[in-house]
Coordinates of C-alpha atoms in Angstrom, one line a residue:
M1 CA 98.9 65.9 77.7
T2 CA 96.8 68.3 79.6
L3 CA 98.7 69.9 82.5
P4 CA 97.1 69.6 85.9
L5 CA 96.6 73.4 86.4
T6 CA 95.5 74.2 82.9
G7 CA 92.8 76.8 82.9
L8 CA 93.4 77.9 86.5
T9 CA 94.6 81.2 87.8
A10 CA 97.1 81.5 90.7
V11 CA 98.3 84.4 92.9
V12 CA 101.6 84.0 94.7
T13 CA 102.6 86.7 97.2
G14 CA 106.3 87.5 97.9
A15 CA 107.2 85.9 94.6
G16 CA 109.9 88.2 93.4
R17 CA 112.7 86.0 94.8
G18 CA 113.5 82.9 96.6
L19 CA 110.6 80.5 97.6
G20 CA 107.8 82.5 96.1
R21 CA 109.7 82.7 92.8
A22 CA 110.2 79.0 92.7
E23 CA 106.5 78.4 93.5
A24 CA 105.3 80.8 90.8
H25 CA 107.5 79.0 88.2
E26 CA 106.2 75.6 89.3
L27 CA 102.5 76.7 89.1
A28 CA 103.1 78.1 85.7
R29 CA 105.0 74.9 84.6
L30 CA 101.9 73.0 85.6
G31 CA 99.7 75.2 83.5
A32 CA 98.3 78.0 85.7
A33 CA 98.3 81.6 84.8
V34 CA 100.2 83.4 87.6
V35 CA 99.9 86.7 89.2
V36 CA 103.3 87.4 90.7
N37 CA 103.1 89.7 93.7
D38 CA 106.1 91.3 95.4
Y39 CA 106.7 94.5 97.4
G40 CA 110.0 95.2 95.7
Q41 CA 110.0 98.2 93.4
P42 CA 112.0 98.9 90.2
G43 CA 115.6 99.9 90.9
R44 CA 119.1 100.2 89.4
D45 CA 121.6 97.4 88.5
G46 CA 125.3 97.5 89.2
S47 CA 125.9 99.7 86.1
G48 CA 123.4 102.2 87.2
E49 CA 120.9 101.2 84.5
A50 CA 117.2 101.0 85.5
S51 CA 116.1 97.5 86.5
A52 CA 112.7 95.9 86.6
A53 CA 111.0 95.2 89.9
P54 CA 111.5 91.6 91.1
A55 CA 107.9 90.6 90.4
E56 CA 108.1 92.0 86.9
S57 CA 111.3 90.0 86.2
V58 CA 109.7 86.8 87.4
A59 CA 106.5 87.4 85.3
A60 CA 108.8 88.0 82.3
E61 CA 110.7 84.7 83.0
I62 CA 107.4 82.8 83.1
R63 CA 106.2 84.3 79.8
A64 CA 109.6 83.7 78.1
A65 CA 109.1 80.0 79.1
G66 CA 105.7 80.0 77.4
G67 CA 103.6 80.5 80.4
R68 CA 101.1 83.3 81.3
A69 CA 102.0 85.7 84.0
I70 CA 101.5 89.4 85.1
A71 CA 103.2 91.2 87.9
H72 CA 101.6 93.0 90.9
L73 CA 103.7 95.4 92.9
G74 CA 102.5 96.1 96.4
D75 CA 102.4 95.2 100.1
V76 CA 99.8 92.6 100.9
A77 CA 99.8 93.6 104.5
D78 CA 97.9 96.6 103.3
F79 CA 94.1 95.7 103.2
A80 CA 93.3 97.7 100.1
T81 CA 96.4 96.5 98.3
A82 CA 95.4 92.8 99.0
R83 CA 91.9 93.6 97.6
G84 CA 93.5 95.0 94.4
L85 CA 95.7 91.9 94.0
I86 CA 92.7 89.6 94.1
D87 CA 90.7 91.8 91.8
L88 CA 93.6 92.0 89.4
A89 CA 93.7 88.2 89.1
A90 CA 90.0 87.9 88.5
G91 CA 89.9 90.8 86.2
E92 CA 92.9 89.8 84.1
F93 CA 92.3 86.0 83.8
G94 CA 88.6 85.8 84.6
R95 CA 88.7 84.0 87.9
L96 CA 91.0 83.1 90.8
D97 CA 91.6 79.5 91.7
I98 CA 94.8 79.3 93.7
L99 CA 96.2 81.5 96.4
V100 CA 99.7 80.9 97.7
N101 CA 100.6 83.2 100.6
N102 CA 104.4 83.5 101.0
A103 CA 105.3 87.1 101.6
G104 CA 107.3 87.7 104.8
I105 CA 110.2 89.4 106.6
L106 CA 112.4 88.6 109.5
R107 CA 113.3 90.9 112.5
D108 CA 115.0 88.4 114.8
R109 CA 115.7 89.3 118.4
M110 CA 115.4 87.7 121.8
I111 CA 112.1 88.4 123.6
F112 CA 113.9 90.5 126.3
S113 CA 115.5 92.7 123.6
M114 CA 112.8 93.0 121.0
T115 CA 111.3 96.3 120.1
E116 CA 107.6 97.1 119.5
N117 CA 108.4 97.9 115.9
E118 CA 110.2 94.6 115.4
W119 CA 107.2 92.8 116.8
D120 CA 104.5 94.7 114.9
A121 CA 106.4 94.6 111.5
V122 CA 106.7 90.8 111.5
V123 CA 103.1 90.1 112.7
H124 CA 101.8 92.7 110.2
V125 CA 103.5 91.3 107.1
H126 CA 103.1 87.6 107.9
L127 CA 99.8 87.2 109.8
K128 CA 97.8 90.2 108.6
G129 CA 99.3 89.7 105.1
H130 CA 97.9 86.1 105.0
F131 CA 94.6 87.3 106.4
N132 CA 94.1 90.1 103.9
T133 CA 94.5 88.0 100.8
T134 CA 92.6 85.1 102.2
R135 CA 89.7 87.4 103.1
F136 CA 89.3 88.7 99.6
A137 CA 89.9 85.3 97.9
A138 CA 87.4 83.7 100.2
A139 CA 84.8 86.4 99.4
H140 CA 85.5 85.8 95.7
W141 CA 84.9 82.1 95.9
R142 CA 81.9 82.4 98.2
D143 CA 80.2 84.9 95.7
R144 CA 81.0 82.5 92.8
A145 CA 79.5 79.5 94.6
K146 CA 76.4 81.4 95.5
A147 CA 75.9 82.6 92.0
T148 CA 76.1 79.1 90.5
G149 CA 74.6 77.2 93.4
A150 CA 77.5 74.7 93.4
P151 CA 80.9 74.4 94.9
V152 CA 83.8 76.1 93.0
Y153 CA 87.5 75.3 92.7
G154 CA 89.7 77.0 95.3
R155 CA 93.1 76.2 96.8
I156 CA 94.9 78.1 99.5
V157 CA 98.5 77.2 100.4
N158 CA 99.8 79.2 103.4
T159 CA 103.4 79.4 104.6
S160 CA 104.0 78.7 108.3
S161 CA 107.4 77.7 109.8
E162 CA 109.3 75.2 111.9
A163 CA 110.0 78.2 114.1
F164 CA 106.4 77.8 115.3
L165 CA 106.6 74.1 115.8
A166 CA 110.0 74.0 117.5
G167 CA 109.7 77.3 119.5
S168 CA 112.6 79.2 118.0
A169 CA 114.1 81.2 120.9
G170 CA 115.4 84.1 118.9
Q171 CA 112.3 84.6 116.9
P172 CA 109.3 85.2 119.2
N173 CA 107.6 87.5 116.7
Y174 CA 108.1 85.1 113.7
A175 CA 107.1 82.1 115.7
A176 CA 104.0 83.7 117.0
A177 CA 103.0 85.0 113.5
K178 CA 103.6 81.6 112.0
G179 CA 101.6 79.9 114.7
G180 CA 98.8 82.4 114.0
I181 CA 98.9 81.4 110.3
V182 CA 98.3 77.7 111.2
G183 CA 95.2 78.8 113.2
L184 CA 94.0 80.9 110.3
T185 CA 94.5 78.0 108.0
T186 CA 92.5 75.5 110.0
S187 CA 89.8 78.0 110.6
T188 CA 89.6 78.9 106.9
A189 CA 89.6 75.2 105.9
L190 CA 86.5 74.5 108.0
A191 CA 84.8 77.7 106.9
L192 CA 85.3 77.3 103.1
A193 CA 85.1 73.5 102.7
K194 CA 81.4 73.7 101.7
Y195 CA 82.3 76.1 98.9
G196 CA 84.8 73.6 97.4
V197 CA 87.9 75.3 98.7
T198 CA 90.8 73.8 100.6
A199 CA 93.4 75.5 102.8
N200 CA 96.6 74.0 103.9
A201 CA 99.8 75.2 105.4
I202 CA 103.5 74.3 104.8
C203 CA 106.6 74.7 106.9
P204 CA 109.3 75.1 104.3
R205 CA 113.0 75.1 105.0
A206 CA 114.8 77.0 102.2
R207 CA 117.9 78.9 101.4
T208 CA 116.6 82.4 100.4
R209 CA 117.5 86.0 100.9
M210 CA 115.3 86.2 104.0
T211 CA 117.0 83.2 105.6
Q212 CA 120.6 84.0 104.6
D213 CA 121.5 84.7 108.2
V214 CA 119.7 81.6 109.4
F215 CA 121.3 78.8 107.3
A216 CA 125.0 78.4 106.4
D217 CA 126.0 79.3 102.9
L218 CA 126.2 76.6 100.2
P219 CA 129.9 75.8 99.5
A220 CA 131.2 78.0 96.8
D221 CA 132.3 75.1 94.7
P222 CA 129.9 72.2 95.4
S223 CA 130.6 68.7 94.0
P224 CA 129.2 68.0 90.6
G225 CA 125.6 66.8 90.7
V226 CA 125.1 67.8 94.2
V227 CA 121.7 69.4 94.7
D228 CA 121.4 72.0 97.6
P229 CA 119.1 70.4 100.1
L230 CA 117.8 73.8 101.0
A231 CA 117.0 74.9 97.5
P232 CA 113.5 76.5 97.2
E233 CA 112.9 74.1 94.2
H234 CA 112.4 71.3 96.8
V235 CA 109.4 73.0 98.2
A236 CA 107.7 74.2 95.0
P237 CA 106.4 70.8 93.8
V238 CA 104.5 70.3 97.1
V239 CA 102.8 73.7 96.6
G240 CA 102.0 72.6 93.1
Y241 CA 100.5 69.4 94.3
L242 CA 98.4 71.1 97.0
A243 CA 97.1 73.5 94.4
S244 CA 96.0 70.8 92.1
P245 CA 92.8 68.7 91.7
S246 CA 94.7 65.7 93.0
A247 CA 94.8 67.3 96.5
S248 CA 91.0 67.7 96.8
A249 CA 91.0 65.5 99.9
V250 CA 93.8 67.4 101.6
N251 CA 92.4 70.2 103.8
G252 CA 93.4 71.8 107.0
Q253 CA 96.7 70.1 107.1
L254 CA 100.3 71.1 108.0
L255 CA 103.2 69.8 106.2
V256 CA 107.0 70.2 106.8
V257 CA 108.9 70.4 103.5
H258 CA 112.5 70.5 102.6
G259 CA 115.3 68.6 100.9
G260 CA 113.3 65.9 99.1
M261 CA 111.2 65.3 102.2
V262 CA 107.6 65.9 103.2
A263 CA 106.3 65.3 106.8
V264 CA 102.7 65.4 107.6
M265 CA 102.3 66.8 111.1
E266 CA 99.8 65.2 113.4
R267 CA 97.1 67.4 115.1
P268 CA 97.5 68.1 118.8
R269 CA 96.2 65.3 121.0
V270 CA 95.3 65.2 124.7
A271 CA 98.3 63.9 126.6
A272 CA 96.8 63.7 130.0
K273 CA 93.5 64.5 131.7
F274 CA 92.7 65.1 135.4
D275 CA 89.4 65.5 137.2
S276 CA 88.8 67.4 140.4
A277 CA 87.7 65.4 143.4
K278 CA 84.9 67.8 144.0
D279 CA 83.2 70.5 141.9
M280 CA 86.3 72.7 141.7
F281 CA 90.0 72.2 141.8
T282 CA 92.0 73.4 144.8
F283 CA 95.6 74.6 144.7
E284 CA 96.6 71.6 146.8
E285 CA 94.9 69.2 144.5
L286 CA 96.5 70.7 141.4
E287 CA 99.9 70.8 143.1
S288 CA 99.5 67.1 143.7
T289 CA 98.2 65.9 140.3
L290 CA 99.9 68.3 137.9
G291 CA 103.0 68.4 140.0
T292 CA 103.3 64.7 139.8
H293 CA 102.6 64.6 136.1
F294 CA 105.1 67.3 135.1
G295 CA 107.6 66.1 137.6
S296 CA 107.9 62.8 135.7
R297 CA 108.5 64.4 132.4
A298 CA 112.0 65.0 130.8
P299 CA 113.6 68.3 131.8
G300 CA 113.1 71.0 129.3
E301 CA 110.2 69.2 127.5
T302 CA 107.5 71.7 126.4
F303 CA 104.7 71.7 123.9
A304 CA 107.2 72.7 121.2
S305 CA 108.3 69.9 118.9
R306 CA 112.1 70.3 118.7
E307 CA 112.4 66.9 117.0
V308 CA 110.9 68.3 113.9
L309 CA 114.3 70.1 113.3
T310 CA 116.0 66.7 113.0
L311 CA 113.8 65.5 110.1
K312 CA 115.6 64.7 106.9
R313 CA 115.3 62.6 103.8
D314 CA 116.5 59.0 104.5

């Protein structure tokens, strides 16, 4: 049986551990050749012996399982490094077909305590990192499409977060970056559709090194057969599906994914509309119309979707 991603090449950023590692393994299992990117460098293990960089270890795991994979060490938030990553995929495997943007960091702090560096670091890695790789992947696909005069195969899966949807109070930098990624995704989806490329975003909930201070630890001795509902392996199959030919009609979408559940988020809709009595609103008129509208809503209700945090598998 031919695997759904046979003959395709994927890049996964931040794939040395956690969610990216699970996604890289899943794409390889489905037949793709994978470029495993991670910023982590070689180090030393507990005995003082030299240890491979996380990306190299994951690439080796994929090859040991019979797949094709190479490692790329570097920070995709750097423009030139991102260019090199896309060039490496095309040069090593002949083409790029799938881009999974996953690299990220956390610098949590309340808005009144956050430093400039904490803001800049998170926006830099998440939002600029997503832009950098997308920019060079998009140029690769556009050039291929223009050379052949026909659409090509291209899939982008970006990583947003429920922090954006629900308005996480202690993560203003992270929520802003993840909201920006959704805007980047929908813009990219419209721009690249004519070239045969789709772009979608997921909001995964997973227990990883990055979220170890966010989610409670799994019990040290879980019951036999119990699967961690926050295991990254719950998310990876959704990424595999979005990267596949089966998802050709899925474009510009946002999906919440965790614990055996996928929720397709609805686009924003107009909740209410008010027209001025004359050519221009006055303060008094707005005070009357908008004041009445918002005065009738539940206290604390905002544009944020707090109910998304209550989603779970039935």
